[in-house]
Amino acid sequence: MIIEGLLVYLAVTFLFFIHYYLGNVLTDRPLIVGTVVGWILGDIQTGIIAGALYELIFLGMTNAGGVVPANTALGTAVGVAMAILSGMDIEASLIVAVPTALLGANIITLMYTLRSYLNSYVDKLIDKGDTKSIGIYVYVQGIVSYLIIFFPLFLVIAFGTELVEGIVNALPYWLTGGLSVASRLLAAVGIGMLLKMVWAKPIAPFFFVGYALSAFLGMPVLGVALCATLYVVIEVSKELSRPKSYDSVTTNPNSKESLFND
């Protein structure tokens, strides 16, 4: 199964790569990943069905605000591969897919941490104005990172789940625990970065209103978003219903431009 493992590994890595580098084209979604994995392993029907099921499970997982969610592409690929190769039920393959997706989030967090050590190198390229080298760096670090992130997929298909489970269990707690804490902290950092970009005194009260609705009244995020949308609709309707005011230049008879308004 080494050849099949290598093909699936490279295909899923490619789907993940073009998703980000072509502008979030959603090629990393479970339905697409499951279909491709099923096609490579000779059971496209199972791949489509499993991908659709995983789509429902992973639907709400997104990286909005800097959050590092579960790696749905990795989890889907491993789950579909196990369902096809071992003959287990698609529903039962969720037992493998979900933990693998969570493991993928920790691997991504680790890669983000390691890549941060190269920031000084990029700063030097920026100071030199070497845009060509910066472009090469962006693509090379992306490809290398994704090849490392999806390497467990190759191990699962080529050597079986027992090897991956043994590797995960052998990892020290300080490493797995530290990555888990770091992934939770990234959510707060992401929210802070968003607030820094959009924060302004006129809109500050709305932030605290949304927080109060969620924290004290238990309103879900969708409910808060609907309330904000309704408020915007009301304000826009009020603004449109107001009579239009003319420019002061055209209404002031003492204006220098008044001679053109005869």
Rosetta silent file (secondary structure, phi, psi, omega in degrees, C-alpha in Angstrom):
SEQUENCE: MIIEGLLVYLAVTFLFFIHYYLGNVLTDRPLIVGTVVGWILGDIQTGIIAGALYELIFLGMTNAGGVVPANTALGTAVGVAMAILSGMDIEASLIVAVPTALLGANIITLMYTLRSYLNSYVDKLIDKGDTKSIGIYVYVQGIVSYLIIFFPLFLVIAFGTELVEGIVNALPYWLTGGLSVASRLLAAVGIGMLLKMVWAKPIAPFFFVGYALSAFLGMPVLGVALCATLYVVIEVSKELSRPKSYDSVTTNPNSKESLFND
SCORE:     score description
SCORE:     0.000 S_00000001
   1 L     0.000    8.990 -177.844    0.000    0.000    0.000 S_00000001
   2 H   -65.992  -41.579 -179.811    3.004    2.298   -0.147 S_00000001
   3 H   -64.290  -46.503  178.985    2.198    3.507   -3.679 S_00000001
   4 H   -61.877  -40.959  178.770   -1.457    4.151   -2.807 S_00000001
   5 H   -62.070  -40.524  179.908   -0.399    5.907    0.388 S_00000001
   6 H   -66.577  -41.535 -179.711    2.015    8.131   -1.519 S_00000001
   7 H   -64.649  -45.067  179.195   -0.608    9.045   -4.140 S_00000001
   8 H   -64.748  -43.105  179.719   -3.253    9.924   -1.542 S_00000001
   9 H   -57.336  -48.340 -178.766   -0.703   11.839    0.519 S_00000001
  10 H   -70.159  -37.167 -178.875    0.401   13.990   -2.422 S_00000001
  11 H   -66.320  -45.998 -179.114   -3.149   14.503   -3.716 S_00000001
  12 H   -68.175  -38.117  175.989   -4.554   15.716   -0.392 S_00000001
  13 H   -60.759  -41.570  178.916   -1.507   17.931    0.178 S_00000001
  14 H   -64.516  -42.801  178.142   -2.082   19.462   -3.265 S_00000001
  15 H   -61.347  -41.571  179.563   -5.784   20.073   -2.529 S_00000001
  16 H   -66.580  -38.390 -178.679   -4.881   21.778    0.750 S_00000001
  17 H   -66.363  -49.194 -176.765   -2.215   23.870   -0.961 S_00000001
  18 H   -71.240  -23.345  175.329   -4.390   25.200   -3.790 S_00000001
  19 H   -59.020  -45.950 -176.743   -7.212   25.951   -1.334 S_00000001
  20 H   -83.194  -37.292 -172.611   -5.072   28.588    0.357 S_00000001
  21 H   -88.733   -4.696  171.789   -2.909   29.753   -2.532 S_00000001
  22 L  -110.422   12.152  173.990   -5.797   30.252   -4.968 S_00000001
  23 L    93.224   45.921  178.158   -7.872   32.264   -2.497 S_00000001
  24 L    55.434   62.902 -177.922   -9.822   29.782   -0.314 S_00000001
  25 L   -89.215    7.155  171.958  -11.409   27.790   -3.135 S_00000001
  26 L    66.418   26.181  174.699  -12.634   25.121   -0.654 S_00000001
  27 L   -76.556   -3.385  177.851  -10.728   22.195   -2.177 S_00000001
  28 L   -94.059    1.845 -176.895   -9.900   21.134    1.389 S_00000001
  29 L   -71.164  151.261 -175.989  -13.528   20.390    2.243 S_00000001
  30 H   -56.053  -36.933 -177.181  -14.455   16.798    3.227 S_00000001
  31 H   -64.137  -40.956 -179.968  -16.704   16.229    0.208 S_00000001
  32 H   -75.385  -45.173  179.693  -13.910   17.003   -2.262 S_00000001
  33 H   -62.125  -44.488  179.593  -11.151   15.316   -0.257 S_00000001
  34 H   -61.654  -40.185  179.136  -13.280   12.209    0.307 S_00000001
  35 H   -64.454  -44.279 -179.517  -14.113   11.960   -3.397 S_00000001
  36 H   -65.358  -44.356  179.354  -10.460   12.247   -4.451 S_00000001
  37 H   -63.393  -43.005  177.969   -9.285    9.711   -1.863 S_00000001
  38 H   -62.267  -38.901  178.812  -12.041    7.303   -2.871 S_00000001
  39 H   -64.582  -42.873 -179.340  -11.129    7.677   -6.541 S_00000001
  40 H   -66.706  -39.175 -177.105   -7.445    6.937   -5.879 S_00000001
  41 L   -87.640    4.717  173.250   -8.229    3.910   -3.689 S_00000001
  42 L    84.312   16.244  178.123  -10.753    2.510   -6.192 S_00000001
  43 L  -142.253   73.689 -175.253  -14.010    3.139   -4.291 S_00000001
  44 H   -67.651  -28.258  179.412  -15.266    6.577   -5.270 S_00000001
  45 H   -63.807  -46.704  177.111  -18.796    5.825   -4.017 S_00000001
  46 H   -62.789  -38.112  178.956  -17.588    5.296   -0.461 S_00000001
  47 H   -62.240  -41.746 -179.896  -15.449    8.404   -0.762 S_00000001
  48 H   -68.379  -45.201 -178.505  -18.424   10.570   -1.783 S_00000001
  49 H   -64.497  -46.265  179.716  -20.755    9.175    0.892 S_00000001
  50 H   -65.123  -39.906  178.825  -18.146    9.472    3.641 S_00000001
  51 H   -61.665  -40.081  177.962  -17.175   12.961    2.475 S_00000001
  52 H   -65.826  -39.141  177.917  -20.803   14.097    2.655 S_00000001
  53 H   -65.924  -45.628  179.690  -21.123   12.648    6.168 S_00000001
  54 H   -65.312  -29.120  177.884  -17.908   14.285    7.346 S_00000001
  55 H   -60.124  -39.059  177.492  -19.078   17.557    5.824 S_00000001
  56 H   -68.579  -38.076 -178.658  -21.928   17.605    8.329 S_00000001
  57 H   -69.232  -42.671 -173.915  -19.585   16.752   11.204 S_00000001
  58 L   -98.961   13.766 -171.938  -16.938   19.341   10.301 S_00000001
  59 L   -59.948  -40.139 -174.802  -19.290   21.999    8.919 S_00000001
  60 L   -87.955    3.772 -177.097  -18.765   24.514   11.709 S_00000001
  61 L   -88.924  114.123 -179.329  -14.981   24.200   11.891 S_00000001
  62 L  -142.639  162.181 -178.293  -13.326   27.311   10.471 S_00000001
  63 L  -101.794   33.956  179.054  -10.244   29.368   11.169 S_00000001
  64 H   -64.451  136.455  176.093  -12.022   32.702   11.598 S_00000001
  65 H    73.979   20.347  178.338  -10.188   35.114   13.863 S_00000001
  66 H    85.889    3.219  178.186   -6.937   33.190   13.947 S_00000001
  67 L   -69.905  138.610  175.109   -8.456   30.062   15.503 S_00000001
  68 L   -98.236  101.082 -177.412   -6.714   26.823   14.509 S_00000001
  69 L   -82.695  178.774  174.472   -9.563   24.362   13.934 S_00000001
  70 L   -61.833  143.363 -179.912   -9.378   20.631   13.425 S_00000001
  71 L   -79.477   92.991 -174.816   -7.698   19.707   10.151 S_00000001
  72 H   -65.862  -31.662 -179.931  -10.770   18.432    8.328 S_00000001
  73 H   -65.553  -45.428  178.722   -8.793   17.471    5.217 S_00000001
  74 H   -65.235  -46.056  179.712   -6.461   15.198    7.175 S_00000001
  75 H   -61.624  -42.875  179.715   -9.293   13.695    9.231 S_00000001
  76 H   -64.250  -45.874 -178.256  -11.435   13.063    6.162 S_00000001
  77 H   -61.514  -44.170  179.346   -8.615   11.475    4.187 S_00000001
  78 H   -66.867  -43.863 -179.889   -7.676    9.113    7.012 S_00000001
  79 H   -61.840  -45.749  179.384  -11.308    8.230    7.760 S_00000001
  80 H   -64.904  -42.222  179.191  -12.144    7.492    4.128 S_00000001
  81 H   -60.886  -42.982  179.160   -8.948    5.488    3.670 S_00000001
  82 H   -67.154  -37.667  179.017   -9.707    3.362    6.723 S_00000001
  83 H   -64.556  -37.110 -178.652  -13.312    2.815    5.604 S_00000001
  84 H   -79.941  -45.070 -173.119  -12.150    1.587    2.195 S_00000001
  85 H   -77.289  -36.208 -177.315   -9.068   -0.383    3.193 S_00000001
  86 H   -97.803  -11.934  178.786  -10.372   -2.024    6.364 S_00000001
  87 L    78.281   11.523  178.961  -14.004   -2.381    5.295 S_00000001
  88 L   -72.014  159.506  177.643  -15.383   -0.661    8.406 S_00000001
  89 L   -63.046  150.915 -179.708  -18.698    1.179    8.305 S_00000001
  90 L   -62.646  -40.108  178.626  -18.570    4.802    7.244 S_00000001
  91 L   -63.306  -39.126 -179.611  -20.160    5.861   10.542 S_00000001
  92 L   -68.435  -26.346 -179.403  -17.586    3.834   12.456 S_00000001
  93 L   -68.152  -14.609  174.876  -14.763    5.525   10.559 S_00000001
  94 H   -60.853  -28.431  178.872  -15.629    8.731   12.413 S_00000001
  95 H   -60.574  -31.559  178.421  -13.831    7.185   15.393 S_00000001
  96 H   -89.018  -39.718 -172.103  -10.632    7.511   13.367 S_00000001
  97 H   -66.252  -46.475 -174.682  -11.442   10.711   11.438 S_00000001
  98 H   -65.477  -50.497  178.029  -12.272   13.038   14.335 S_00000001
  99 H   -61.596  -35.546  178.623   -9.187   12.349   16.520 S_00000001
 100 H   -65.598  -39.463  177.271   -6.957   12.553   13.449 S_00000001
 101 H   -62.968  -39.582  177.480   -8.453   15.929   12.544 S_00000001
 102 H   -67.289  -38.749  175.454   -7.757   17.162   16.074 S_00000001
 103 H   -61.602  -38.436  178.837   -4.202   15.840   15.848 S_00000001
 104 H   -61.273  -35.121  177.326   -3.865   17.772   12.600 S_00000001
 105 H   -63.303  -39.910  177.462   -4.722   21.003   14.413 S_00000001
 106 H   -66.273  -37.459  178.641   -1.833   20.400   16.821 S_00000001
 107 H   -66.076  -40.831  178.288    0.535   19.712   13.927 S_00000001
 108 H   -62.871  -42.705  177.837   -0.531   22.965   12.236 S_00000001
 109 H   -59.799  -41.851  178.388    0.049   24.871   15.480 S_00000001
 110 H   -63.048  -41.710 -179.779    3.527   23.342   15.699 S_00000001
 111 H   -65.966  -40.808  176.678    4.287   24.327   12.097 S_00000001
 112 H   -59.952  -39.377  179.946    3.135   27.912   12.721 S_00000001
 113 H   -65.542  -45.208 -179.195    5.466   28.035   15.714 S_00000001
 114 H   -66.299  -38.357 -178.642    8.453   26.714   13.780 S_00000001
 115 H   -68.246  -23.298 -179.936    7.836   29.030   10.838 S_00000001
 116 H   -63.881  -23.188  179.579    7.875   32.050   13.139 S_00000001
 117 H   -72.030  -12.772  178.963   11.638   31.572   13.540 S_00000001
 118 H   -92.821    1.282 -178.082   12.041   32.472    9.861 S_00000001
 119 H   -61.682  -37.145  179.681   10.445   35.905   10.285 S_00000001
 120 H   -63.088  -35.258  177.283   13.839   37.568   10.748 S_00000001
 121 H   -65.453  -42.230  178.548   14.918   36.134    7.386 S_00000001
 122 H   -66.301  -37.724  177.773   11.821   37.568    5.709 S_00000001
 123 H   -60.052  -39.406  178.497   12.438   40.940    7.379 S_00000001
 124 H   -65.489  -39.534  178.062   15.895   41.040    5.794 S_00000001
 125 H   -64.950  -37.525  178.388   14.411   40.284    2.378 S_00000001
 126 H   -65.343  -42.772  178.926   11.889   43.085    2.872 S_00000001
 127 H   -61.139  -35.091  179.421   14.640   45.524    3.823 S_00000001
 128 H   -80.065  -14.649 -175.647   16.495   44.600    0.634 S_00000001
 129 L    72.505   25.977 -176.840   13.336   44.890   -1.456 S_00000001
 130 L   -86.522   79.391 -176.861   13.935   41.374   -2.797 S_00000001
 131 H   -68.209  -31.282  179.652   10.372   40.597   -3.855 S_00000001
 132 H   -63.167  -46.825  179.649   11.420   37.632   -5.992 S_00000001
 133 H   -66.108  -35.164  177.636   12.991   35.812   -3.039 S_00000001
 134 H   -63.351  -43.186  178.742    9.974   36.624   -0.876 S_00000001
 135 H   -62.092  -43.334  177.963    7.674   35.069   -3.463 S_00000001
 136 H   -62.685  -42.360 -179.359    9.808   31.935   -3.662 S_00000001
 137 H   -61.019  -42.728 -177.728    9.894   31.696    0.149 S_00000001
 138 H   -58.834  -45.544 -177.633    6.098   31.943    0.417 S_00000001
 139 H   -74.191  -40.561 -177.766    5.534   28.998   -1.921 S_00000001
 140 H   -65.994  -47.158 -179.279    8.404   26.843   -0.663 S_00000001
 141 H   -65.174  -32.386  177.568    7.528   27.189    3.028 S_00000001
 142 H   -66.331  -47.226 -179.474    3.881   26.472    2.208 S_00000001
 143 H   -62.861  -46.736 -179.448    4.655   23.292    0.280 S_00000001
 144 H   -62.723  -42.918 -179.588    7.121   22.016    2.895 S_00000001
 145 H   -61.243  -45.572 -177.608    4.727   22.798    5.751 S_00000001
 146 H   -69.658  -33.541  175.330    1.811   20.984    4.130 S_00000001
 147 H   -62.970  -37.122  177.740    3.953   17.969    3.277 S_00000001
 148 H   -72.293  -41.848 -177.816    4.856   17.712    6.972 S_00000001
 149 H   -60.805  -39.288 -175.213    1.279   18.304    8.156 S_00000001
 150 L   -97.219    8.784  179.570   -0.145   15.495    5.999 S_00000001
 151 H   -61.765  -35.605  176.062    2.679   13.011    6.506 S_00000001
 152 H   -57.093  -27.759  177.862    0.598   10.983    9.051 S_00000001
 153 H   -62.647  -43.000  177.466   -1.804   10.267    6.176 S_00000001
 154 H   -62.856  -41.883 -179.594    0.935    8.457    4.291 S_00000001
 155 H   -63.800  -40.005 -178.432    1.861    6.472    7.403 S_00000001
 156 H   -63.202  -47.445 -176.220   -1.748    5.417    8.012 S_00000001
 157 H   -74.051  -38.329 -176.119   -2.309    4.120    4.494 S_00000001
 158 H   -78.426  -34.748 -172.276    1.133    2.603    3.990 S_00000001
 159 H  -125.815   -3.729  176.625    1.653    1.000    7.403 S_00000001
 160 L    96.656  163.770 -175.798   -1.721    0.982    9.154 S_00000001
 161 H   -71.134  -23.760 -176.642   -3.290    2.855   12.059 S_00000001
 162 H   -61.648  -37.747 -178.492   -1.315    0.974   14.718 S_00000001
 163 H   -65.422  -44.800 -178.929    1.895    2.793   13.806 S_00000001
 164 H   -65.104  -42.264  178.535    0.288    6.241   14.025 S_00000001
 165 H   -60.686  -39.774  178.793   -1.399    5.418   17.322 S_00000001
 166 H   -64.552  -38.857  178.775    1.938    4.287   18.718 S_00000001
 167 H   -65.847  -44.247 -179.715    3.615    7.523   17.629 S_00000001
 168 H   -62.778  -43.983 -179.559    0.870    9.658   19.149 S_00000001
 169 H   -67.676  -24.769 -179.236    0.954    7.737   22.428 S_00000001
 170 H   -81.466  -14.338  179.990    4.739    8.059   22.554 S_00000001
 171 L   -66.786  136.276  179.876    4.634   11.863   22.382 S_00000001
 172 L   -67.429  151.944 -177.171    5.412   13.438   25.774 S_00000001
 173 H   -64.950  -33.325 -178.795    2.581   15.199   27.579 S_00000001
 174 H   -62.721  -29.544  179.148    4.472   18.494   27.739 S_00000001
 175 H   -78.207  -50.890 -178.534    4.448   18.614   23.929 S_00000001
 176 H   -67.148  -40.610  177.878    0.829   17.596   23.306 S_00000001
 177 H   -65.823  -40.233  178.386   -0.421   19.637   26.263 S_00000001
 178 H   -63.796  -40.537  178.069    1.585   22.668   25.203 S_00000001
 179 H   -65.934  -37.180  178.748    0.222   22.506   21.664 S_00000001
 180 H   -64.695  -44.220  178.147   -3.324   22.244   22.978 S_00000001
 181 H   -63.816  -41.352 -179.449   -2.859   25.318   25.176 S_00000001
 182 H   -63.455  -39.993  179.811   -1.239   27.218   22.297 S_00000001
 183 H   -65.285  -33.365  176.856   -4.121   26.432   19.958 S_00000001
 184 H   -72.201  -37.772  179.445   -6.606   27.816   22.516 S_00000001
 185 H   -65.767  -31.534 -179.492   -4.538   30.957   23.022 S_00000001
 186 H   -61.592  -29.505  177.209   -4.501   31.595   19.268 S_00000001
 187 H   -63.112  -45.673  178.953   -8.257   32.172   19.383 S_00000001
 188 H   -65.639  -39.760  177.891   -7.802   35.035   21.857 S_00000001
 189 H   -63.458  -41.215  179.010   -4.891   36.410   19.853 S_00000001
 190 H   -62.696  -43.745  178.033   -6.962   36.288   16.676 S_00000001
 191 H   -63.412  -41.800  178.070   -9.855   38.146   18.280 S_00000001
 192 H   -61.237  -39.781  178.511   -7.441   40.744   19.635 S_00000001
 193 H   -66.015  -39.648  177.801   -5.940   41.264   16.178 S_00000001
 194 H   -64.687  -42.979  179.378   -9.385   41.717   14.650 S_00000001
 195 H   -63.784  -37.063  179.983  -10.368   44.235   17.321 S_00000001
 196 H   -63.241  -34.083 -178.748   -7.148   46.162   16.760 S_00000001
 197 H   -76.808  -36.392 -172.581   -7.993   46.537   13.076 S_00000001
 198 H  -107.995   -2.870 -173.201  -11.644   47.561   13.456 S_00000001
 199 L   -68.001  132.406  174.592  -11.689   49.174   16.899 S_00000001
 200 L  -155.600  148.372 -176.103  -13.080   52.713   17.029 S_00000001
 201 H   -56.788  -40.927 -178.984  -14.898   54.638   19.751 S_00000001
 202 H   -62.954  -28.928 -177.272  -18.204   54.950   17.829 S_00000001
 203 H  -100.685   -3.854 -179.013  -18.486   51.178   17.407 S_00000001
 204 H   -57.425  -43.175  179.956  -17.108   50.141   20.814 S_00000001
 205 H   -58.654  -33.433 -178.968  -20.578   50.018   22.470 S_00000001
 206 H   -67.221  -33.965  176.610  -21.783   47.526   19.866 S_00000001
 207 H   -61.545  -45.552 -178.098  -18.959   45.159   20.756 S_00000001
 208 H   -72.611  -30.542  174.540  -19.991   45.162   24.411 S_00000001
 209 H   -63.537  -45.629  177.803  -23.680   44.819   23.503 S_00000001
 210 H   -62.367  -39.330  177.959  -22.858   41.692   21.485 S_00000001
 211 H   -63.601  -42.140 -179.169  -20.747   40.352   24.337 S_00000001
 212 H   -65.268  -41.321  179.198  -23.570   40.951   26.836 S_00000001
 213 H   -61.665  -37.927 -178.065  -26.129   39.214   24.602 S_00000001
 214 H   -80.170  -45.010 -173.023  -23.882   36.171   24.300 S_00000001
 215 H   -77.817  -40.610 -172.370  -22.409   35.976   27.820 S_00000001
 216 L  -100.810  -28.982  179.987  -25.380   36.949   29.999 S_00000001
 217 L  -102.518   -5.263  176.958  -28.427   36.084   27.872 S_00000001
 218 L    70.301   20.581 -179.100  -26.979   32.956   26.287 S_00000001
 219 L   -73.839  132.963  178.529  -27.756   34.120   22.748 S_00000001
 220 L   -69.273  166.997 -177.483  -25.844   32.134   20.096 S_00000001
 221 H   -60.064  -38.154  178.997  -23.527   33.868   17.655 S_00000001
 222 H   -62.208  -39.285  177.892  -26.102   33.572   14.872 S_00000001
 223 H   -64.113  -41.641  177.694  -28.655   35.363   17.034 S_00000001
 224 H   -63.208  -42.031  179.574  -26.221   38.188   17.771 S_00000001
 225 H   -63.853  -38.552  178.355  -25.440   38.488   14.061 S_00000001
 226 H   -66.207  -40.767  177.195  -29.167   38.665   13.207 S_00000001
 227 H   -61.669  -43.081  178.937  -29.718   41.406   15.789 S_00000001
 228 H   -64.281  -39.301  179.059  -26.804   43.370   14.326 S_00000001
 229 H   -64.908  -42.662  178.703  -28.182   42.902   10.813 S_00000001
 230 H   -63.560  -39.410  178.211  -31.627   44.127   11.823 S_00000001
 231 H   -62.927  -41.947  178.839  -30.104   47.184   13.489 S_00000001
 232 H   -63.673  -41.352  179.125  -28.163   47.996   10.315 S_00000001
 233 H   -61.574  -42.758  179.677  -31.322   47.620    8.214 S_00000001
 234 H   -63.155  -45.644 -178.897  -33.214   50.003   10.523 S_00000001
 235 H   -65.141  -40.755  178.721  -30.434   52.611   10.439 S_00000001
 236 H   -66.393  -40.574  178.625  -30.075   52.418    6.664 S_00000001
 237 H   -62.554  -41.071  177.742  -33.857   52.719    6.207 S_00000001
 238 H   -64.004  -40.268 -179.197  -33.905   55.809    8.443 S_00000001
 239 H   -67.034  -38.669 -179.643  -31.034   57.347    6.503 S_00000001
 240 H   -71.807  -27.740 -178.406  -32.717   56.729    3.157 S_00000001
 241 H   -81.190  -12.318  179.300  -36.016   58.198    4.347 S_00000001
 242 L   -72.817  144.921  177.543  -34.433   61.517    5.350 S_00000001
 243 L   -66.315  141.015 -178.862  -34.825   64.407    2.864 S_00000001
 244 L   -72.419  138.995  178.038  -31.715   65.032    0.856 S_00000001
 245 L  -101.483  140.493 -179.718  -29.766   68.197    1.689 S_00000001
 246 L   -82.788  156.731  179.204  -28.192   70.290   -1.029 S_00000001
 247 L   -65.167  142.924 -176.863  -24.563   71.272   -1.026 S_00000001
 248 H   -63.042  -25.378 -178.962  -23.806   74.532    0.765 S_00000001
 249 H   -66.873  -36.623 -176.648  -22.064   75.878   -2.325 S_00000001
 250 H   -83.240  -21.517 -177.312  -25.250   75.805   -4.368 S_00000001
 251 H   -97.961  -16.663 -178.643  -27.506   77.194   -1.628 S_00000001
 252 L   -89.473  113.959 -177.409  -25.283   80.007   -0.329 S_00000001
 253 L   -68.426  -19.203  179.995  -25.797   83.143   -2.466 S_00000001
 254 L   -86.439   -2.228 -178.606  -22.517   84.592   -1.200 S_00000001
 255 L   -68.644  148.558  179.200  -20.526   81.660   -2.488 S_00000001
 256 H   -64.703  -23.350 -178.776  -18.009   82.322   -5.233 S_00000001
 257 H   -89.261    1.808 -174.058  -19.641   79.604   -7.287 S_00000001
 258 H   -65.532  -23.682 -177.886  -23.101   81.191   -7.052 S_00000001
 259 H   -68.263  -18.026  176.720  -22.728   82.885  -10.446 S_00000001
 260 H   -87.994   -0.594 -175.090  -22.993   79.474  -12.052 S_00000001
 261 H  -108.774   25.709  179.074  -26.316   78.790  -10.270 S_00000001
 262 L   -68.249    0.000    0.000  -28.444   81.395  -12.077 S_00000001
